PDB file of C-alpha atoms in Angstrom:
ATOM      1  CA  ALA E   1      45.584-113.744 -37.996  1.00 80.00           C
ATOM      2  CA  GLN E   2      43.678-111.112 -35.898  1.00 86.00           C
ATOM      3  CA  THR E   3      45.238-109.586 -32.936  1.00 92.00           C
ATOM      4  CA  VAL E   4      43.909-107.344 -30.285  1.00 96.00           C
ATOM      5  CA  THR E   5      46.250-105.006 -28.252  1.00 96.00           C
ATOM      6  CA  GLN E   6      45.575-103.198 -24.987  1.00 97.00           C
ATOM      7  CA  SER E   7      48.586-100.739 -24.397  1.00 96.00           C
ATOM      8  CA  GLN E   8      47.504 -99.808 -20.778  1.00 97.00           C
ATOM      9  CA  PRO E   9      48.302-102.481 -18.296  1.00 96.00           C
ATOM     10  CA  GLU E  10      46.797-100.428 -15.440  1.00 97.00           C
ATOM     11  CA  MET E  11      44.608 -97.417 -15.182  1.00 98.00           C
ATOM     12  CA  SER E  12      43.382 -95.364 -12.146  1.00 98.00           C
ATOM     13  CA  VAL E  13      40.413 -93.115 -11.831  1.00 98.00           C
ATOM     14  CA  GLN E  14      38.852 -91.131  -9.182  1.00 98.00           C
ATOM     15  CA  GLU E  15      35.280 -92.003  -8.224  1.00 98.00           C
ATOM     16  CA  ALA E  16      32.615 -90.074 -10.248  1.00 98.00           C
ATOM     17  CA  GLU E  17      35.395 -89.118 -12.967  1.00 98.00           C
ATOM     18  CA  THR E  18      35.628 -90.289 -16.459  1.00 98.00           C
ATOM     19  CA  VAL E  19      38.274 -92.784 -17.760  1.00 98.00           C
ATOM     20  CA  THR E  20      39.069 -94.225 -21.247  1.00 98.00           C
ATOM     21  CA  LEU E  21      40.561 -97.417 -21.920  1.00 98.00           C
ATOM     22  CA  SER E  22      42.477 -98.079 -25.246  1.00 98.00           C
ATOM     23  CA  CYS E  23      42.119-100.957 -27.539  1.00 98.00           C
ATOM     24  CA  THR E  24      43.617-101.452 -31.055  1.00 98.00           C
ATOM     25  CA  TYR E  25      43.145-104.509 -33.236  1.00 97.00           C
ATOM     26  CA  ASP E  26      44.439-105.840 -36.499  1.00 96.00           C
ATOM     27  CA  THR E  27      42.482-107.547 -39.057  1.00 93.00           C
ATOM     28  CA  SER E  28      42.036-107.931 -42.743  1.00 91.00           C
ATOM     29  CA  GLU E  29      38.270-108.548 -42.456  1.00 89.00           C
ATOM     30  CA  SER E  30      35.802-105.707 -43.170  1.00 89.00           C
ATOM     31  CA  ASP E  31      33.142-107.054 -40.976  1.00 90.00           C
ATOM     32  CA  TYR E  32      33.494-108.281 -37.509  1.00 93.00           C
ATOM     33  CA  TYR E  33      32.364-107.821 -33.788  1.00 93.00           C
ATOM     34  CA  LEU E  34      34.189-106.021 -31.112  1.00 96.00           C
ATOM     35  CA  PHE E  35      33.484-106.416 -27.338  1.00 96.00           C
ATOM     36  CA  TRP E  36      34.444-105.087 -23.937  1.00 97.00           C
ATOM     37  CA  TYR E  37      34.346-107.569 -20.994  1.00 97.00           C
ATOM     38  CA  LYS E  38      34.809-106.854 -17.334  1.00 97.00           C
ATOM     39  CA  GLN E  39      36.433-109.285 -15.021  1.00 96.00           C
ATOM     40  CA  PRO E  40      35.909-108.268 -11.271  1.00 95.00           C
ATOM     41  CA  PRO E  41      37.743-110.016  -8.450  1.00 92.00           C
ATOM     42  CA  SER E  42      35.195-112.844  -8.503  1.00 92.00           C
ATOM     43  CA  ARG E  43      36.577-113.483 -11.955  1.00 93.00           C
ATOM     44  CA  GLN E  44      33.195-113.820 -13.703  1.00 94.00           C
ATOM     45  CA  MET E  45      33.377-112.455 -17.095  1.00 95.00           C
ATOM     46  CA  ILE E  46      30.795-109.795 -17.756  1.00 94.00           C
ATOM     47  CA  LEU E  47      29.832-108.370 -21.073  1.00 94.00           C
ATOM     48  CA  VAL E  48      29.990-104.511 -20.857  1.00 96.00           C
ATOM     49  CA  ILE E  49      29.462-103.497 -24.434  1.00 95.00           C
ATOM     50  CA  ARG E  50      29.330-104.812 -28.019  1.00 94.00           C
ATOM     51  CA  GLN E  51      29.966-103.056 -31.434  1.00 95.00           C
ATOM     52  CA  GLU E  52      29.186-104.410 -34.952  1.00 92.00           C
ATOM     53  CA  ALA E  53      31.808-103.020 -37.363  1.00 93.00           C
ATOM     54  CA  TYR E  54      29.190-102.373 -40.029  1.00 91.00           C
ATOM     55  CA  LYS E  55      27.476 -99.945 -37.684  1.00 90.00           C
ATOM     56  CA  GLN E  56      28.900 -96.423 -37.568  1.00 86.00           C
ATOM     57  CA  GLN E  57      27.198 -95.353 -34.602  1.00 93.00           C
ATOM     58  CA  ASN E  58      29.161 -95.914 -31.350  1.00 95.00           C
ATOM     59  CA  ALA E  59      27.481 -98.459 -29.041  1.00 94.00           C
ATOM     60  CA  THR E  60      26.386 -97.107 -25.523  1.00 95.00           C
ATOM     61  CA  GLU E  61      25.186 -98.830 -22.417  1.00 94.00           C
ATOM     62  CA  ASN E  62      24.244 -96.417 -19.589  1.00 96.00           C
ATOM     63  CA  ARG E  63      27.639 -95.007 -18.263  1.00 97.00           C
ATOM     64  CA  PHE E  64      29.740 -97.029 -20.720  1.00 98.00           C
ATOM     65  CA  SER E  65      30.389 -95.903 -24.251  1.00 97.00           C
ATOM     66  CA  VAL E  66      32.835 -96.820 -26.998  1.00 98.00           C
ATOM     67  CA  ASN E  67      34.751 -94.744 -29.578  1.00 97.00           C
ATOM     68  CA  PHE E  68      34.908 -96.901 -32.551  1.00 97.00           C
ATOM     69  CA  GLN E  69      37.283 -95.740 -35.288  1.00 96.00           C
ATOM     70  CA  LYS E  70      37.216 -98.359 -38.072  1.00 95.00           C
ATOM     71  CA  ALA E  71      39.893 -96.981 -40.157  1.00 95.00           C
ATOM     72  CA  ALA E  72      42.223 -96.467 -37.447  1.00 96.00           C
ATOM     73  CA  LYS E  73      41.198 -99.950 -36.046  1.00 97.00           C
ATOM     74  CA  SER E  74      40.650 -98.482 -32.702  1.00 97.00           C
ATOM     75  CA  PHE E  75      37.975 -99.338 -30.110  1.00 98.00           C
ATOM     76  CA  SER E  76      38.281 -97.426 -26.882  1.00 98.00           C
ATOM     77  CA  LEU E  77      35.876 -97.842 -23.727  1.00 98.00           C
ATOM     78  CA  LYS E  78      34.915 -94.655 -21.922  1.00 98.00           C
ATOM     79  CA  ILE E  79      33.411 -95.067 -18.375  1.00 98.00           C
ATOM     80  CA  SER E  80      31.820 -92.010 -17.069  1.00 98.00           C
ATOM     81  CA  ASP E  81      30.769 -91.195 -13.559  1.00 98.00           C
ATOM     82  CA  SER E  82      32.974 -93.914 -12.276  1.00 98.00           C
ATOM     83  CA  GLN E  83      31.902 -96.078  -9.388  1.00 98.00           C
ATOM     84  CA  LEU E  84      33.773 -98.262  -6.926  1.00 97.00           C
ATOM     85  CA  GLY E  85      32.171-101.202  -8.628  1.00 97.00           C
ATOM     86  CA  ASP E  86      33.756-100.406 -11.774  1.00 98.00           C
ATOM     87  CA  ALA E  87      37.037-101.676 -10.517  1.00 97.00           C
ATOM     88  CA  ALA E  88      38.028-104.783 -12.350  1.00 97.00           C
ATOM     89  CA  MET E  89      40.120-106.177 -15.298  1.00 97.00           C
ATOM     90  CA  TYR E  90      38.718-105.000 -18.547  1.00 98.00           C
ATOM     91  CA  PHE E  91      39.258-107.056 -21.843  1.00 97.00           C
ATOM     92  CA  CYS E  92      38.837-105.958 -25.234  1.00 98.00           C
ATOM     93  CA  ALA E  93      37.915-108.810 -27.612  1.00 96.00           C
ATOM     94  CA  TYR E  94      37.439-109.372 -31.416  1.00 95.00           C
ATOM     95  CA  ARG E  95      35.288-111.895 -33.176  1.00 92.00           C
ATOM     96  CA  SER E  96      35.168-112.815 -36.900  1.00 86.00           C
ATOM     97  CA  PRO E  97      31.720-112.814 -38.441  1.00 78.00           C
ATOM     98  CA  TYR E  98      32.044-116.235 -40.088  1.00 74.00           C
ATOM     99  CA  GLY E  99      31.026-119.567 -38.596  1.00 66.00           C
ATOM    100  CA  GLY E 100      32.833-122.622 -37.105  1.00 61.00           C
ATOM    101  CA  ALA E 101      35.834-122.463 -35.087  1.00 54.00           C
ATOM    102  CA  THR E 102      36.549-118.683 -36.267  1.00 56.00           C
ATOM    103  CA  ASN E 103      33.514-117.810 -33.972  1.00 82.00           C
ATOM    104  CA  LYS E 104      35.999-117.728 -31.114  1.00 87.00           C
ATOM    105  CA  LEU E 105      36.864-114.481 -29.265  1.00 92.00           C
ATOM    106  CA  ILE E 106      40.277-113.119 -29.353  1.00 92.00           C
ATOM    107  CA  PHE E 107      41.142-111.278 -26.315  1.00 95.00           C
ATOM    108  CA  GLY E 108      43.540-108.387 -25.495  1.00 96.00           C
ATOM    109  CA  THR E 109      45.989-108.566 -22.594  1.00 95.00           C
ATOM    110  CA  GLY E 110      43.604-106.587 -20.337  1.00 97.00           C
ATOM    111  CA  THR E 111      43.702-103.250 -18.532  1.00 97.00           C
ATOM    112  CA  LEU E 112      43.491-103.366 -14.786  1.00 97.00           C
ATOM    113  CA  LEU E 113      41.317-100.421 -13.585  1.00 98.00           C
ATOM    114  CA  ALA E 114      41.350 -99.009  -9.976  1.00 98.00           C
ATOM    115  CA  VAL E 115      38.788 -96.677  -8.702  1.00 98.00           C
ATOM    116  CA  GLN E 116      40.010 -94.253  -5.889  1.00 97.00           C
ATOM    117  CA  PRO E 117      37.322 -93.188  -3.498  1.00 95.00           C
TER     118      PRO E 117
ATOM    119  CA  GLY V   1      19.466-114.544 -19.483  1.00 75.00           C
ATOM    120  CA  ALA V   2      21.570-117.620 -20.643  1.00 86.00           C
ATOM    121  CA  VAL V   3      23.575-119.078 -17.962  1.00 91.00           C
ATOM    122  CA  VAL V   4      26.529-121.627 -17.748  1.00 95.00           C
ATOM    123  CA  SER V   5      27.129-123.457 -14.556  1.00 96.00           C
ATOM    124  CA  GLN V   6      30.774-124.448 -13.900  1.00 97.00           C
ATOM    125  CA  HIS V   7      31.836-126.880 -11.392  1.00 97.00           C
ATOM    126  CA  PRO V   8      33.861-127.055  -9.312  1.00 98.00           C
ATOM    127  CA  SER V   9      34.761-123.547  -8.463  1.00 97.00           C
ATOM    128  CA  TRP V  10      38.005-124.762  -7.113  1.00 97.00           C
ATOM    129  CA  VAL V  11      39.805-128.085  -6.696  1.00 98.00           C
ATOM    130  CA  ILE V  12      42.969-129.249  -5.166  1.00 97.00           C
ATOM    131  CA  CYS V  13      44.330-132.557  -6.353  1.00 96.00           C
ATOM    132  CA  LYS V  14      47.686-134.556  -6.124  1.00 97.00           C
ATOM    133  CA  SER V  15      50.290-134.644  -8.970  1.00 97.00           C
ATOM    134  CA  GLY V  16      49.393-137.481 -11.277  1.00 97.00           C
ATOM    135  CA  THR V  17      45.763-137.669 -10.803  1.00 97.00           C
ATOM    136  CA  SER V  18      42.996-136.446 -13.069  1.00 97.00           C
ATOM    137  CA  VAL V  19      40.484-133.722 -12.566  1.00 98.00           C
ATOM    138  CA  LYS V  20      37.212-133.159 -14.263  1.00 98.00           C
ATOM    139  CA  ILE V  21      35.648-129.768 -14.874  1.00 98.00           C
ATOM    140  CA  GLU V  22      31.995-129.541 -15.930  1.00 97.00           C
ATOM    141  CA  CYS V  23      30.187-126.777 -17.732  1.00 96.00           C
ATOM    142  CA  ARG V  24      26.381-127.039 -18.115  1.00 95.00           C
ATOM    143  CA  SER V  25      24.098-124.710 -19.993  1.00 93.00           C
ATOM    144  CA  LEU V  26      20.998-124.336 -17.774  1.00 93.00           C
ATOM    145  CA  ASP V  27      18.492-122.698 -19.991  1.00 87.00           C
ATOM    146  CA  PHE V  28      19.762-122.999 -23.642  1.00 88.00           C
ATOM    147  CA  GLN V  29      21.520-125.441 -25.809  1.00 88.00           C
ATOM    148  CA  ALA V  30      25.313-124.760 -26.144  1.00 87.00           C
ATOM    149  CA  THR V  31      26.239-126.266 -29.489  1.00 85.00           C
ATOM    150  CA  THR V  32      29.771-124.791 -29.133  1.00 89.00           C
ATOM    151  CA  MET V  33      31.772-124.474 -25.902  1.00 92.00           C
ATOM    152  CA  PHE V  34      35.106-122.639 -25.730  1.00 95.00           C
ATOM    153  CA  TRP V  35      37.647-123.576 -23.036  1.00 97.00           C
ATOM    154  CA  TYR V  36      40.138-121.050 -21.856  1.00 96.00           C
ATOM    155  CA  ARG V  37      43.004-120.895 -19.366  1.00 97.00           C
ATOM    156  CA  GLN V  38      44.083-117.921 -17.292  1.00 95.00           C
ATOM    157  CA  PHE V  39      47.109-117.159 -15.398  1.00 90.00           C
ATOM    158  CA  PRO V  40      47.035-114.485 -12.538  1.00 86.00           C
ATOM    159  CA  LYS V  41      46.648-110.957 -14.073  1.00 83.00           C
ATOM    160  CA  GLN V  42      46.878-112.280 -17.459  1.00 89.00           C
ATOM    161  CA  SER V  43      44.463-112.647 -20.413  1.00 92.00           C
ATOM    162  CA  LEU V  44      42.259-115.573 -21.396  1.00 94.00           C
ATOM    163  CA  MET V  45      44.103-118.201 -23.544  1.00 94.00           C
ATOM    164  CA  LEU V  46      41.816-120.184 -25.662  1.00 94.00           C
ATOM    165  CA  MET V  47      42.583-123.872 -25.275  1.00 96.00           C
ATOM    166  CA  ALA V  48      39.937-125.645 -27.414  1.00 94.00           C
ATOM    167  CA  THR V  49      36.651-125.362 -29.057  1.00 92.00           C
ATOM    168  CA  SER V  50      34.188-128.104 -28.707  1.00 90.00           C
ATOM    169  CA  ASN V  51      31.103-128.674 -30.726  1.00 87.00           C
ATOM    170  CA  GLU V  52      28.287-131.104 -29.574  1.00 84.00           C
ATOM    171  CA  GLY V  53      28.983-134.618 -30.894  1.00 82.00           C
ATOM    172  CA  SER V  54      32.222-133.880 -32.546  1.00 84.00           C
ATOM    173  CA  LYS V  55      35.910-133.860 -31.624  1.00 87.00           C
ATOM    174  CA  ALA V  56      37.328-130.823 -30.158  1.00 91.00           C
ATOM    175  CA  THR V  57      39.496-128.316 -32.039  1.00 92.00           C
ATOM    176  CA  TYR V  58      42.605-127.538 -30.090  1.00 95.00           C
ATOM    177  CA  GLU V  59      44.671-124.454 -30.348  1.00 94.00           C
ATOM    178  CA  GLN V  60      48.363-124.784 -31.315  1.00 93.00           C
ATOM    179  CA  GLY V  61      50.455-125.905 -28.383  1.00 94.00           C
ATOM    180  CA  VAL V  62      47.752-127.411 -26.393  1.00 96.00           C
ATOM    181  CA  GLU V  63      48.187-131.140 -25.508  1.00 94.00           C
ATOM    182  CA  LYS V  64      45.088-132.936 -26.668  1.00 94.00           C
ATOM    183  CA  ASP V  65      45.998-136.021 -24.534  1.00 95.00           C
ATOM    184  CA  LYS V  66      46.413-134.000 -21.372  1.00 96.00           C
ATOM    185  CA  PHE V  67      43.340-131.749 -21.620  1.00 97.00           C
ATOM    186  CA  LEU V  68      40.466-134.135 -22.765  1.00 96.00           C
ATOM    187  CA  ILE V  69      37.371-132.347 -23.779  1.00 95.00           C
ATOM    188  CA  ASN V  70      33.967-134.150 -24.194  1.00 91.00           C
ATOM    189  CA  HIS V  71      30.851-132.267 -25.457  1.00 90.00           C
ATOM    190  CA  ALA V  72      28.382-135.375 -25.635  1.00 82.00           C
ATOM    191  CA  SER V  73      25.267-133.490 -25.129  1.00 90.00           C
ATOM    192  CA  LEU V  74      23.946-129.866 -26.020  1.00 89.00           C
ATOM    193  CA  THR V  75      23.804-128.863 -22.281  1.00 92.00           C
ATOM    194  CA  LEU V  76      27.167-130.458 -21.051  1.00 94.00           C
ATOM    195  CA  SER V  77      30.694-130.122 -21.962  1.00 94.00           C
ATOM    196  CA  THR V  78      33.681-131.338 -19.684  1.00 96.00           C
ATOM    197  CA  LEU V  79      37.360-130.753 -19.538  1.00 97.00           C
ATOM    198  CA  THR V  80      39.534-133.379 -17.985  1.00 97.00           C
ATOM    199  CA  VAL V  81      43.071-132.622 -16.910  1.00 98.00           C
ATOM    200  CA  THR V  82      44.826-135.939 -17.029  1.00 97.00           C
ATOM    201  CA  SER V  83      47.895-136.765 -15.151  1.00 97.00           C
ATOM    202  CA  ALA V  84      48.024-133.333 -13.692  1.00 97.00           C
ATOM    203  CA  HIS V  85      51.217-131.655 -12.566  1.00 96.00           C
ATOM    204  CA  PRO V  86      51.901-128.425 -10.734  1.00 96.00           C
ATOM    205  CA  GLU V  87      52.334-126.478 -13.877  1.00 95.00           C
ATOM    206  CA  ASP V  88      48.743-127.192 -14.789  1.00 96.00           C
ATOM    207  CA  SER V  89      47.626-125.109 -11.779  1.00 97.00           C
ATOM    208  CA  SER V  90      45.604-122.353 -13.206  1.00 96.00           C
ATOM    209  CA  PHE V  91      42.141-120.740 -13.674  1.00 97.00           C
ATOM    210  CA  TYR V  92      40.061-122.520 -16.187  1.00 98.00           C
ATOM    211  CA  ILE V  93      36.852-120.896 -17.742  1.00 97.00           C
ATOM    212  CA  CYS V  94      34.312-122.213 -20.176  1.00 97.00           C
ATOM    213  CA  SER V  95      32.158-120.047 -22.351  1.00 96.00           C
ATOM    214  CA  ALA V  96      29.306-120.938 -24.689  1.00 93.00           C
ATOM    215  CA  LYS V  97      27.805-119.310 -27.670  1.00 85.00           C
ATOM    216  CA  THR V  98      24.287-118.270 -26.833  1.00 81.00           C
ATOM    217  CA  GLY V  99      22.912-117.691 -30.369  1.00 69.00           C
ATOM    218  CA  GLY V 100      23.339-114.659 -32.531  1.00 64.00           C
ATOM    219  CA  LYS V 101      26.476-112.821 -31.525  1.00 65.00           C
ATOM    220  CA  GLY V 102      26.587-113.497 -27.716  1.00 80.00           C
ATOM    221  CA  TYR V 103      28.613-115.622 -25.459  1.00 90.00           C
ATOM    222  CA  THR V 104      28.189-116.330 -21.775  1.00 93.00           C
ATOM    223  CA  PHE V 105      30.960-117.517 -19.517  1.00 96.00           C
ATOM    224  CA  GLY V 106      31.047-119.976 -16.506  1.00 96.00           C
ATOM    225  CA  SER V 107      32.308-118.743 -13.230  1.00 96.00           C
ATOM    226  CA  GLY V 108      35.574-120.353 -13.679  1.00 97.00           C
ATOM    227  CA  THR V 109      37.551-123.208 -11.784  1.00 98.00           C
ATOM    228  CA  ARG V 110      40.656-122.681  -9.902  1.00 97.00           C
ATOM    229  CA  LEU V 111      42.816-125.848 -10.120  1.00 98.00           C
ATOM    230  CA  THR V 112      45.733-126.322  -7.745  1.00 97.00           C
ATOM    231  CA  VAL V 113      48.026-129.317  -8.162  1.00 97.00           C
ATOM    232  CA  VAL V 114      50.088-130.195  -5.370  1.00 97.00           C
TER     233      VAL V 114
END
């Protein structure tokens, strides 16, 4: 079974600085999808970024980028120019490419990010 | 974009009563809906997966008779917590597949059983 591990329960960053959140996963599948979700205090889950395992190029979305290391099964999220609104719980998630019930997302335990003004 | 409307956003009920949580897909057909439970400062725990017109698939350890899931149409899935007890107090979130590789989440329901 696939597992997702986030080893940093809490992180803190100064406004305008850069922070990297770690995520590792375990799978025997060769193709899959990886996600980073943000959950602010409102608790609404928001997709931050998505990566397909077959793509070697790291995904980027404005100030958010990932460092996808397939061999190491690592998928870290870098937030550049951190803003106060980035303060949230961040979840890393894995999804199998196959259909049916296996389309579920498997979440890590989350990293609570604080942004200091 | 695809929106899932979840209601109620919060509910307080007495121990022993049942509570229904609804998730509606507003501008797309949700053939698959996932139901999660989340404790404070913890991750989302998948409870069950429902597909329109068929029985839900429950994760190991989730009581089927306590957490009744109905997905009778392509736009509505419901979770009913039956005979609720204080230990059922939690935050419940639904999520729908939006086609392709995407998912959209409801805004969640905070359930408090007194």
